[in-house]
mmCIF file of C-alpha atoms in Angstrom:
data_model
loop_
_atom_site.group_PDB
_atom_site.id
_atom_site.type_symbol
_atom_site.label_atom_id
_atom_site.label_comp_id
_atom_site.label_asym_id
_atom_site.label_seq_id
_atom_site.Cartn_x
_atom_site.Cartn_y
_atom_site.Cartn_z
ATOM 1 C CA MET A 12 117.228 105.321 141.467
ATOM 2 C CA THR A 13 119.565 106.445 138.684
ATOM 3 C CA SER A 14 116.666 108.184 136.901
ATOM 4 C CA LEU A 15 115.778 110.040 140.110
ATOM 5 C CA LEU A 16 119.365 111.230 140.543
ATOM 6 C CA ILE A 17 119.503 112.432 136.931
ATOM 7 C CA PHE A 18 116.228 114.309 137.441
ATOM 8 C CA LEU A 19 117.535 115.977 140.626
ATOM 9 C CA VAL A 20 120.784 116.976 138.889
ATOM 10 C CA LEU A 21 118.828 118.563 136.020
ATOM 11 C CA VAL A 22 116.629 120.457 138.499
ATOM 12 C CA LEU A 23 119.698 121.763 140.341
ATOM 13 C CA ILE A 24 121.326 122.818 137.049
ATOM 14 C CA GLY A 25 118.138 124.710 136.157
ATOM 15 C CA ILE A 26 118.123 126.484 139.522
ATOM 16 C CA ALA A 27 121.820 127.372 139.105
ATOM 17 C CA ILE A 28 121.212 128.894 135.659
ATOM 18 C CA TRP A 29 118.272 130.862 137.013
ATOM 19 C CA GLN A 30 120.436 132.262 139.833
ATOM 20 C CA LEU A 31 123.209 133.156 137.373
ATOM 21 C CA THR A 32 120.765 135.168 135.260
ATOM 22 C CA LYS A 33 119.713 137.086 138.372
ATOM 23 C CA ILE A 34 123.349 137.819 139.191
ATOM 24 C CA PHE A 35 123.933 138.994 135.610
ATOM 25 C CA ASP A 36 120.974 141.376 135.868
ATOM 26 C CA LEU A 37 122.411 142.840 139.091
ATOM 27 C CA THR A 38 125.744 143.484 137.355
ATOM 28 C CA GLN A 39 123.921 145.576 134.722
ATOM 29 C CA VAL A 40 122.730 148.197 137.232
ATOM 30 C CA GLY A 41 123.655 151.664 135.930
ATOM 31 C CA VAL A 42 124.182 150.451 132.375
ATOM 32 C CA ASP A 43 121.964 152.002 129.711
ATOM 33 C CA SER A 44 119.514 149.375 128.570
ATOM 34 C CA ASP A 45 116.122 149.185 126.918
ATOM 35 C CA ASN A 46 113.758 147.764 129.501
ATOM 36 C CA SER A 47 110.579 148.758 127.704
ATOM 37 C CA GLU A 48 109.928 145.098 126.730
ATOM 38 C CA VAL A 49 108.876 146.336 123.280
ATOM 39 C CA ALA A 50 110.659 144.664 120.368
ATOM 40 C CA ASN A 51 112.951 146.908 118.356
ATOM 41 C CA ASP A 52 114.386 146.415 114.847
ATOM 42 C CA LYS A 53 117.280 144.362 116.183
ATOM 43 C CA ASP A 54 114.937 142.020 118.067
ATOM 44 C CA ASN A 55 112.760 141.591 114.996
ATOM 45 C CA SER A 56 115.769 140.817 112.787
ATOM 46 C CA VAL A 57 117.039 138.231 115.262
ATOM 47 C CA ASN A 58 113.619 136.562 115.389
ATOM 48 C CA GLY A 59 113.362 136.648 111.590
ATOM 49 C CA TYR A 60 116.680 134.833 111.149
ATOM 50 C CA LEU A 61 115.749 132.397 113.900
ATOM 51 C CA MET A 62 112.594 131.565 111.959
ATOM 52 C CA PHE A 63 114.709 130.705 108.927
ATOM 53 C CA ALA A 64 117.029 128.627 111.112
ATOM 54 C CA PHE A 65 114.070 126.726 112.562
ATOM 55 C CA VAL A 66 112.562 125.828 109.188
ATOM 56 C CA GLY A 67 116.014 124.637 108.133
ATOM 57 C CA PHE A 68 116.137 122.458 111.239
ATOM 58 C CA ILE A 69 112.725 120.987 110.361
ATOM 59 C CA TYR A 70 113.848 120.021 106.857
ATOM 60 C CA ILE A 71 117.220 118.634 107.959
ATOM 61 C CA PHE A 72 115.667 116.596 110.775
ATOM 62 C CA THR A 73 112.968 115.242 108.427
ATOM 63 C CA ILE A 74 115.555 114.076 105.890
ATOM 64 C CA TYR A 75 117.686 112.590 108.687
ATOM 65 C CA SER A 76 114.663 110.719 110.056
ATOM 66 C CA LEU A 77 113.882 109.198 106.668
ATOM 67 C CA PHE A 78 117.377 107.732 106.412
ATOM 68 C CA GLU A 79 117.945 106.868 110.067
ATOM 69 C CA TRP A 80 114.615 105.208 110.956
ATOM 70 C CA SER A 81 113.259 104.060 107.607
ATOM 71 C CA ASP A 82 113.985 100.436 108.601
ATOM 72 C CA LEU A 83 111.352 100.630 111.353
ATOM 73 C CA VAL A 84 108.436 100.529 108.915
ATOM 74 C CA LEU A 85 106.549 97.240 108.714
ATOM 75 C CA GLY A 86 107.747 96.300 105.244
ATOM 76 C CA THR A 87 106.151 93.561 103.155
ATOM 77 C CA PRO A 88 102.393 93.245 103.836
ATOM 78 C CA ALA A 89 101.288 89.699 104.645
ATOM 79 C CA SER A 90 97.675 90.028 103.538
ATOM 80 C CA GLU A 91 95.897 90.480 100.233
ATOM 81 C CA HIS A 92 94.497 93.899 101.125
ATOM 82 C CA GLY A 93 97.772 95.061 102.739
ATOM 83 C CA VAL A 94 99.068 96.416 99.413
ATOM 84 C CA GLU A 95 96.031 98.697 99.083
ATOM 85 C CA VAL A 96 96.413 99.929 102.661
ATOM 86 C CA ASP A 97 100.097 100.675 102.079
ATOM 87 C CA ASN A 98 99.319 102.538 98.848
ATOM 88 C CA LEU A 99 96.762 104.682 100.654
ATOM 89 C CA MET A 100 99.311 105.403 103.390
ATOM 90 C CA TYR A 101 102.038 106.321 100.894
ATOM 91 C CA ILE A 102 99.726 108.693 99.016
ATOM 92 C CA SER A 103 98.618 110.354 102.262
ATOM 93 C CA MET A 104 102.182 110.731 103.532
ATOM 94 C CA LEU A 105 103.440 112.176 100.226
ATOM 95 C CA LEU A 106 100.651 114.752 100.212
ATOM 96 C CA ILE A 107 101.305 115.649 103.847
ATOM 97 C CA PHE A 108 105.033 115.915 103.186
ATOM 98 C CA PHE A 109 104.488 118.177 100.171
ATOM 99 C CA VAL A 110 101.990 120.440 101.931
ATOM 100 C CA GLN A 111 104.125 120.614 105.076
ATOM 101 C CA THR A 112 107.231 121.497 103.078
ATOM 102 C CA VAL A 113 105.550 124.287 101.132
ATOM 103 C CA THR A 114 103.444 125.797 103.931
ATOM 104 C CA GLN A 115 106.213 125.747 106.533
ATOM 105 C CA PHE A 116 108.638 127.426 104.136
ATOM 106 C CA LEU A 117 106.108 130.142 103.281
ATOM 107 C CA LEU A 118 105.203 130.651 106.940
ATOM 108 C CA HIS A 119 108.800 131.169 108.045
ATOM 109 C CA TYR A 120 109.797 133.103 104.913
ATOM 110 C CA PHE A 121 107.021 135.661 105.329
ATOM 111 C CA ALA A 122 107.783 135.913 109.052
ATOM 112 C CA PHE A 123 111.323 136.919 108.024
ATOM 113 C CA LYS A 124 110.484 139.117 105.032
ATOM 114 C CA TYR A 125 107.765 141.096 106.757
ATOM 115 C CA ARG A 126 109.402 141.321 110.165
ATOM 116 C CA GLY A 127 108.675 144.508 112.081
ATOM 117 C CA LYS A 128 110.628 147.652 111.210
ATOM 118 C CA LYS A 129 110.377 151.120 112.657
ATOM 119 C CA GLY A 130 107.866 153.190 110.693
ATOM 120 C CA GLN A 131 106.647 150.218 108.642
ATOM 121 C CA LYS A 132 102.906 149.466 108.655
ATOM 122 C CA ALA A 133 101.260 146.248 107.576
ATOM 123 C CA LEU A 134 98.938 146.318 104.564
ATOM 124 C CA TYR A 135 95.485 145.226 105.671
ATOM 125 C CA PHE A 136 93.172 143.172 103.423
ATOM 126 C CA ALA A 137 89.523 143.024 104.471
ATOM 127 C CA ASP A 138 89.084 139.912 102.289
ATOM 128 C CA ASN A 139 90.351 138.317 99.091
ATOM 129 C CA ASN A 140 87.767 136.144 97.371
ATOM 130 C CA LYS A 141 90.201 134.568 94.910
ATOM 131 C CA LEU A 142 92.668 133.612 97.636
ATOM 132 C CA GLU A 143 89.945 132.202 99.875
ATOM 133 C CA ALA A 144 88.519 130.221 96.953
ATOM 134 C CA VAL A 145 91.927 128.726 96.178
ATOM 135 C CA TRP A 146 92.733 127.629 99.726
ATOM 136 C CA THR A 147 89.226 126.225 100.180
ATOM 137 C CA ILE A 148 88.647 124.424 96.881
ATOM 138 C CA ILE A 149 92.060 122.716 96.644
ATOM 139 C CA PRO A 150 91.879 121.071 100.119
ATOM 140 C CA VAL A 151 88.254 120.045 99.466
ATOM 141 C CA ILE A 152 89.216 118.273 96.222
ATOM 142 C CA VAL A 153 92.275 116.593 97.746
ATOM 143 C CA LEU A 154 90.481 115.452 100.911
ATOM 144 C CA ALA A 155 87.453 114.260 98.931
ATOM 145 C CA GLY A 156 89.754 112.156 96.760
ATOM 146 C CA LEU A 157 91.478 110.659 99.785
ATOM 147 C CA ILE A 158 88.169 109.914 101.529
ATOM 148 C CA LEU A 159 86.643 108.275 98.443
ATOM 149 C CA TYR A 160 89.768 106.185 97.868
ATOM 150 C CA GLY A 161 89.776 105.221 101.564
ATOM 151 C CA LEU A 162 86.100 104.191 101.470
ATOM 152 C CA TYR A 163 86.701 102.162 98.313
ATOM 153 C CA THR A 164 89.660 100.402 99.951
ATOM 154 C CA TRP A 165 87.731 99.808 103.195
ATOM 155 C CA ASN A 166 84.739 98.317 101.388
ATOM 156 C CA ASN A 167 87.030 95.985 99.437
ATOM 157 C CA ILE A 168 88.578 94.828 102.716
ATOM 158 C CA MET A 169 85.359 94.342 104.683
ATOM 159 C CA PHE A 170 83.048 92.948 101.999
ATOM 160 C CA TYR A 171 82.694 89.238 101.347
ATOM 161 C CA GLU A 172 79.952 87.096 99.837
ATOM 162 C CA GLU A 173 77.799 85.071 102.240
ATOM 163 C CA ASP A 174 78.318 81.948 100.146
ATOM 164 C CA GLU A 175 82.058 82.579 99.791
ATOM 165 C CA ASP A 176 84.426 79.839 100.963
ATOM 166 C CA VAL A 177 85.787 81.337 104.182
ATOM 167 C CA ILE A 178 86.963 80.231 107.616
ATOM 168 C CA TYR A 179 85.254 81.660 110.695
ATOM 169 C CA VAL A 180 87.439 82.386 113.724
ATOM 170 C CA GLU A 181 86.452 84.137 116.921
ATOM 171 C CA LEU A 182 88.991 86.346 118.683
ATOM 172 C CA TYR A 183 88.235 86.742 122.377
ATOM 173 C CA ALA A 184 89.911 89.562 124.292
ATOM 174 C CA LYS A 185 90.219 89.857 128.061
ATOM 175 C CA GLN A 186 92.626 91.469 130.474
ATOM 176 C CA PHE A 187 95.345 90.575 129.550
ATOM 177 C CA SER A 188 95.304 87.738 127.044
ATOM 178 C CA TRP A 189 93.725 86.444 123.853
ATOM 179 C CA GLU A 190 91.963 83.225 122.961
ATOM 180 C CA ALA A 191 90.693 82.044 119.602
ATOM 181 C CA ARG A 192 87.792 79.756 118.678
ATOM 182 C CA TYR A 193 87.552 77.923 115.368
ATOM 183 C CA ALA A 194 84.330 76.763 113.787
ATOM 184 C CA GLY A 195 84.409 72.999 113.224
ATOM 185 C CA GLU A 196 83.288 70.929 110.242
ATOM 186 C CA ASP A 197 79.985 72.847 110.035
ATOM 187 C CA ASN A 198 81.983 76.131 109.636
ATOM 188 C CA THR A 199 79.561 77.802 112.058
ATOM 189 C CA LEU A 200 80.529 79.268 115.395
ATOM 190 C CA GLY A 201 78.238 78.315 118.252
ATOM 191 C CA LYS A 202 76.531 80.930 120.374
ATOM 192 C CA ALA A 203 78.429 82.404 123.303
ATOM 193 C CA ASN A 204 77.756 84.651 126.278
ATOM 194 C CA VAL A 205 79.844 85.722 129.269
ATOM 195 C CA ARG A 206 77.167 84.187 131.542
ATOM 196 C CA TYR A 207 78.279 80.719 130.400
ATOM 197 C CA ILE A 208 81.900 81.198 131.480
ATOM 198 C CA GLU A 209 82.770 78.359 133.847
ATOM 199 C CA GLY A 210 85.803 76.156 134.327
ATOM 200 C CA ILE A 211 87.527 75.374 131.044
ATOM 201 C CA ASN A 212 84.759 77.146 129.128
ATOM 202 C CA THR A 213 86.633 80.448 129.359
ATOM 203 C CA LEU A 214 84.914 81.958 126.309
ATOM 204 C CA GLY A 215 81.377 81.398 127.549
ATOM 205 C CA VAL A 216 80.413 79.103 124.666
ATOM 206 C CA ASP A 217 76.820 77.832 124.807
ATOM 207 C CA LEU A 218 77.562 74.116 124.848
ATOM 208 C CA SER A 219 73.870 73.287 124.371
ATOM 209 C CA ASP A 220 74.008 74.871 120.907
ATOM 210 C CA PRO A 221 74.400 72.162 118.222
ATOM 211 C CA ALA A 222 76.690 74.456 116.215
ATOM 212 C CA ALA A 223 79.101 74.672 119.174
ATOM 213 C CA GLN A 224 79.710 70.932 119.503
ATOM 214 C CA ASP A 225 82.688 70.945 117.116
ATOM 215 C CA ASP A 226 84.130 74.368 118.035
ATOM 216 C CA LYS A 227 87.782 74.357 119.073
ATOM 217 C CA VAL A 228 89.432 76.826 121.465
ATOM 218 C CA VAL A 229 93.179 77.578 121.230
ATOM 219 C CA THR A 230 95.715 80.038 122.612
ATOM 220 C CA GLU A 231 97.851 80.162 119.456
ATOM 221 C CA LEU A 232 96.302 81.450 116.254
ATOM 222 C CA HIS A 233 96.987 79.519 113.033
ATOM 223 C CA LEU A 234 95.846 80.768 109.620
ATOM 224 C CA PRO A 235 95.967 79.070 106.195
ATOM 225 C CA LYS A 236 97.742 80.894 103.380
ATOM 226 C CA GLY A 237 95.483 81.975 100.539
ATOM 227 C CA LYS A 238 92.175 81.396 102.371
ATOM 228 C CA LYS A 239 89.908 84.231 103.532
ATOM 229 C CA VAL A 240 89.489 84.291 107.296
ATOM 230 C CA VAL A 241 86.515 86.095 108.834
ATOM 231 C CA PHE A 242 87.174 87.167 112.417
ATOM 232 C CA LYS A 243 84.316 87.592 114.871
ATOM 233 C CA ILE A 244 85.726 89.674 117.707
ATOM 234 C CA ARG A 245 84.457 89.884 121.304
ATOM 235 C CA SER A 246 85.666 91.411 124.565
ATOM 236 C CA GLN A 247 85.014 90.069 128.044
ATOM 237 C CA ASP A 248 85.700 93.198 130.083
ATOM 238 C CA VAL A 249 86.948 96.520 128.659
ATOM 239 C CA LEU A 250 87.584 98.064 125.263
ATOM 240 C CA HIS A 251 90.464 96.304 123.492
ATOM 241 C CA SER A 252 91.702 96.486 119.912
ATOM 242 C CA ALA A 253 92.706 93.464 117.833
ATOM 243 C CA TYR A 254 95.803 94.661 115.981
ATOM 244 C CA MET A 255 97.723 92.477 113.529
ATOM 245 C CA PRO A 256 100.281 94.916 112.088
ATOM 246 C CA HIS A 257 101.885 92.742 109.407
ATOM 247 C CA PHE A 258 98.431 91.939 108.036
ATOM 248 C CA ARG A 259 97.399 95.622 108.118
ATOM 249 C CA ALA A 260 94.391 94.626 110.201
ATOM 250 C CA GLN A 261 92.838 96.315 113.215
ATOM 251 C CA MET A 262 89.390 96.271 114.773
ATOM 252 C CA ASN A 263 88.064 97.363 118.153
ATOM 253 C CA CYS A 264 86.877 94.712 120.616
ATOM 254 C CA VAL A 265 83.770 96.157 122.261
ATOM 255 C CA PRO A 266 82.149 94.565 125.339
ATOM 256 C CA GLY A 267 78.576 93.500 124.615
ATOM 257 C CA MET A 268 78.856 93.355 120.829
ATOM 258 C CA ILE A 269 80.584 91.407 118.051
ATOM 259 C CA THR A 270 82.823 93.271 115.610
ATOM 260 C CA GLN A 271 84.245 91.798 112.431
ATOM 261 C CA PHE A 272 87.293 91.886 110.178
ATOM 262 C CA ALA A 273 88.296 89.689 107.247
ATOM 263 C CA PHE A 274 91.474 89.203 105.234
ATOM 264 C CA VAL A 275 93.425 86.688 103.178
ATOM 265 C CA PRO A 276 96.931 85.796 104.471
ATOM 266 C CA THR A 277 99.415 85.713 101.606
ATOM 267 C CA VAL A 278 102.803 85.029 103.235
ATOM 268 C CA THR A 279 103.506 82.079 105.520
ATOM 269 C CA THR A 280 105.553 82.546 108.673
ATOM 270 C CA ALA A 281 108.421 80.555 107.130
ATOM 271 C CA GLU A 282 108.370 82.739 104.003
ATOM 272 C CA MET A 283 108.288 85.994 105.979
ATOM 273 C CA ARG A 284 111.314 84.872 108.002
ATOM 274 C CA GLN A 285 113.232 84.774 104.705
ATOM 275 C CA ASP A 286 112.226 88.333 103.776
ATOM 276 C CA GLU A 287 115.333 90.539 103.493
ATOM 277 C CA ALA A 288 113.854 93.359 105.598
ATOM 278 C CA ILE A 289 112.796 90.915 108.330
ATOM 279 C CA ILE A 290 116.226 89.252 108.323
ATOM 280 C CA ALA A 291 117.843 92.677 108.795
ATOM 281 C CA LYS A 292 115.454 93.553 111.636
ATOM 282 C CA VAL A 293 115.993 90.243 113.414
ATOM 283 C CA ASP A 294 119.766 90.673 113.108
ATOM 284 C CA LYS A 295 119.557 94.200 114.555
ATOM 285 C CA ILE A 296 117.366 93.063 117.449
ATOM 286 C CA ASN A 297 119.650 90.130 118.248
ATOM 287 C CA LYS A 298 122.692 92.421 118.353
ATOM 288 C CA ILE A 299 120.898 94.563 120.937
ATOM 289 C CA ARG A 300 119.841 91.464 122.906
ATOM 290 C CA ALA A 301 123.387 90.087 122.790
ATOM 291 C CA LYS A 302 124.726 93.337 124.242
ATOM 292 C CA LYS A 303 122.058 93.284 126.930
ATOM 293 C CA SER A 304 122.778 89.620 127.675
ATOM 294 C CA THR A 305 126.441 90.443 128.318
ATOM 295 C CA GLU A 306 125.353 92.952 130.962
ATOM 296 C CA LEU A 307 122.924 90.470 132.529
ATOM 297 C CA VAL A 308 125.494 87.672 132.678
ATOM 298 C CA ALA A 309 127.969 90.057 134.322
ATOM 299 C CA LYS A 310 125.354 90.631 137.042
ATOM 300 C CA GLY A 311 124.850 86.893 137.473
ATOM 301 C CA GLU A 312 121.492 86.836 135.686
ATOM 302 C CA GLU A 313 120.325 84.696 132.774
ATOM 303 C CA ALA A 314 121.052 85.784 129.211
ATOM 304 C CA LEU A 315 118.217 86.670 126.835
ATOM 305 C CA ASP A 316 117.127 84.105 124.267
ATOM 306 C CA PRO A 317 117.761 84.972 120.598
ATOM 307 C CA TYR A 318 114.804 86.647 118.904
ATOM 308 C CA THR A 319 112.909 84.805 116.166
ATOM 309 C CA PHE A 320 110.323 86.557 114.026
ATOM 310 C CA ASP A 321 106.672 85.684 114.555
ATOM 311 C CA TYR A 322 103.454 87.345 113.539
ATOM 312 C CA LEU A 323 101.623 88.718 116.569
ATOM 313 C CA LEU A 324 98.110 89.665 117.582
ATOM 314 C CA LEU A 325 98.411 92.715 119.841
ATOM 315 C CA CYS A 326 96.055 94.925 121.803
ATOM 316 C CA ASN A 327 96.212 98.483 120.473
ATOM 317 C CA LYS A 328 94.221 100.059 123.294
ATOM 318 C CA ILE A 329 95.713 100.893 126.688
ATOM 319 C CA CYS A 330 93.488 98.453 128.574
ATOM 320 C CA GLY A 331 95.272 98.254 131.941
ATOM 321 C CA VAL A 332 98.550 97.788 133.753
ATOM 322 C CA SER A 333 99.574 94.670 131.771
ATOM 323 C CA HIS A 334 98.419 95.965 128.395
ATOM 324 C CA TYR A 335 101.920 95.489 126.963
ATOM 325 C CA ASN A 336 101.728 91.739 127.714
ATOM 326 C CA MET A 337 98.496 91.226 125.806
ATOM 327 C CA GLN A 338 99.644 89.408 122.703
ATOM 328 C CA MET A 339 99.160 86.083 120.938
ATOM 329 C CA LYS A 340 101.394 84.326 118.452
ATOM 330 C CA ILE A 341 100.059 83.966 114.901
ATOM 331 C CA VAL A 342 101.328 81.242 112.584
ATOM 332 C CA VAL A 343 100.494 81.308 108.873
ATOM 333 C CA ASP A 344 100.692 77.757 107.527
ATOM 334 C CA THR A 345 100.236 76.133 104.180
ATOM 335 C CA PRO A 346 96.631 74.872 103.795
ATOM 336 C CA GLU A 347 97.806 71.294 104.368
ATOM 337 C CA ASP A 348 99.720 72.100 107.553
ATOM 338 C CA PHE A 349 96.836 74.209 108.842
ATOM 339 C CA LYS A 350 94.323 71.408 108.293
ATOM 340 C CA LYS A 351 96.593 68.925 110.047
ATOM 341 C CA TRP A 352 97.116 71.285 113.006
ATOM 342 C CA LEU A 353 93.391 71.980 113.397
ATOM 343 C CA ASN A 354 92.437 68.305 113.192
ATOM 344 C CA GLU A 355 94.746 67.574 116.117
ATOM 345 C CA LYS A 356 92.914 70.023 118.379
ATOM 346 C CA PRO A 357 90.106 68.611 120.556
ATOM 347 C CA ALA A 358 86.624 70.097 120.493
ATOM 348 C CA LEU A 359 85.657 72.212 123.491
ATOM 349 C CA ALA A 360 82.463 70.178 124.061
ATOM 350 C CA GLN A 361 84.524 66.981 124.356
ATOM 351 C CA GLN A 362 86.988 68.651 126.734
ATOM 352 C CA TRP A 363 84.059 69.861 128.834
ATOM 353 C CA LYS A 364 82.575 66.362 129.058
ATOM 354 C CA GLU A 365 85.896 64.867 130.101
ATOM 355 C CA ALA A 366 86.544 67.584 132.682
ATOM 356 C CA ASN A 367 83.074 67.224 134.219
ATOM 357 C CA ALA A 368 82.663 63.456 133.977
ATOM 358 C CA PRO A 369 81.643 61.886 137.345
ATOM 359 C CA ALA A 370 84.492 60.226 139.182
ATOM 360 C CA GLU A 371 84.456 56.436 139.090
ATOM 361 C CA PRO A 372 83.664 54.891 142.511
ATOM 362 C CA GLU A 373 86.492 53.074 144.222
ATOM 363 C CA VAL A 374 86.247 49.278 144.096
ATOM 364 C CA LYS A 375 86.103 47.854 147.612
ATOM 365 C CA GLN A 376 87.954 44.565 148.066
ATOM 366 C CA ASP A 377 86.424 41.878 150.318
ATOM 367 C CA VAL A 378 88.532 40.936 153.335
ATOM 368 C CA THR A 379 89.308 37.210 153.492
ATOM 369 C CA PRO A 380 90.608 35.219 156.513
ATOM 370 C CA GLU A 381 93.868 34.680 154.655
ATOM 371 C CA MET A 382 94.372 38.447 154.359
ATOM 372 C CA VAL A 383 93.730 38.850 158.106
ATOM 373 C CA ILE A 384 96.265 36.143 158.910
ATOM 374 C CA ASP A 385 98.822 37.702 156.557
ATOM 375 C CA SER A 386 98.402 41.160 158.095
ATOM 376 C CA THR A 387 98.697 39.678 161.591
ATOM 377 C CA LEU A 388 101.934 37.969 160.666
ATOM 378 C CA ILE A 389 103.276 41.261 159.282
ATOM 379 C CA VAL A 390 102.431 43.081 162.510
ATOM 380 C CA ASP A 391 103.964 40.290 164.642
ATOM 381 C CA ASN A 392 107.161 40.318 162.589
ATOM 382 C CA HIS A 393 107.587 44.027 163.245
#
């Protein structure tokens, strides 16, 4: 309601300003004025200085942004390949910043220097081979370097040996939640298809497949530090995107096909919570939540719980009305803690057998004369 009122007030202010301009125009009747709508030297000078002012605003706002919001970047990467991804990002951003700074200055400077003046004519160049060669060759070389470096980085991330010691985990996306399936002792994920979805078998695992007998399904993702994890990613319904920002990992979840991503976690959850940047972020968030909690308590509502850092698996595609709720907690453990946690989880095949086991028949008790007499006495006493 407050937003609607603010919107209406802004609309009314706009209408009032519009009416005032009309009144001002009426007061100028009889006054000599240039209504030709053709820019004169004064107009061109004003626009030239405004161009300079605007480029100054761009630079000042850019510098302000770097200082004011620099703490919003992700910070320490939690995967082995994250350093390479960050380096590629830093190189790209530095190049963009340099090119933007130079080109925007030249654009606005020339707009000022060569602003229109009475009697001045622009010098026309049909073409300039040297200039065209310069502004074509330089971007080609720079972009080719970036693309080659990006491909090299991508191949390093995605490639792994078939006989390499890895852990296979399936990420299953659906509106609006995630589930994960771990390969058991055989380190092989069983077959799955949406046609097999039934009851507790929410991932459609083919329970007749021998490789699926030891698969384990969970709703909280645990990863071992220092071990490569290969993710097999599926979607049940629409296009999702498995996004793990602190691990610099993202891959689309496409219905009808299996996509893949692999990385090595390098920082446990406990270690990341001790990171200076994360501590500062958590403190900032909790100050905001404390302020909000004061307002909620004043209204008679419950206060917000303090925020604790956790890695998250998010959906990075707008997949529906509850897209923002589609997330799953990720815990990076030591190898020992991970093994202990996984061993405690039951296999899906065993859960399925227990859930679909036939109910035991009720044992009927023979009625003896003594029981009849006892029940008669009870009825007579009442």
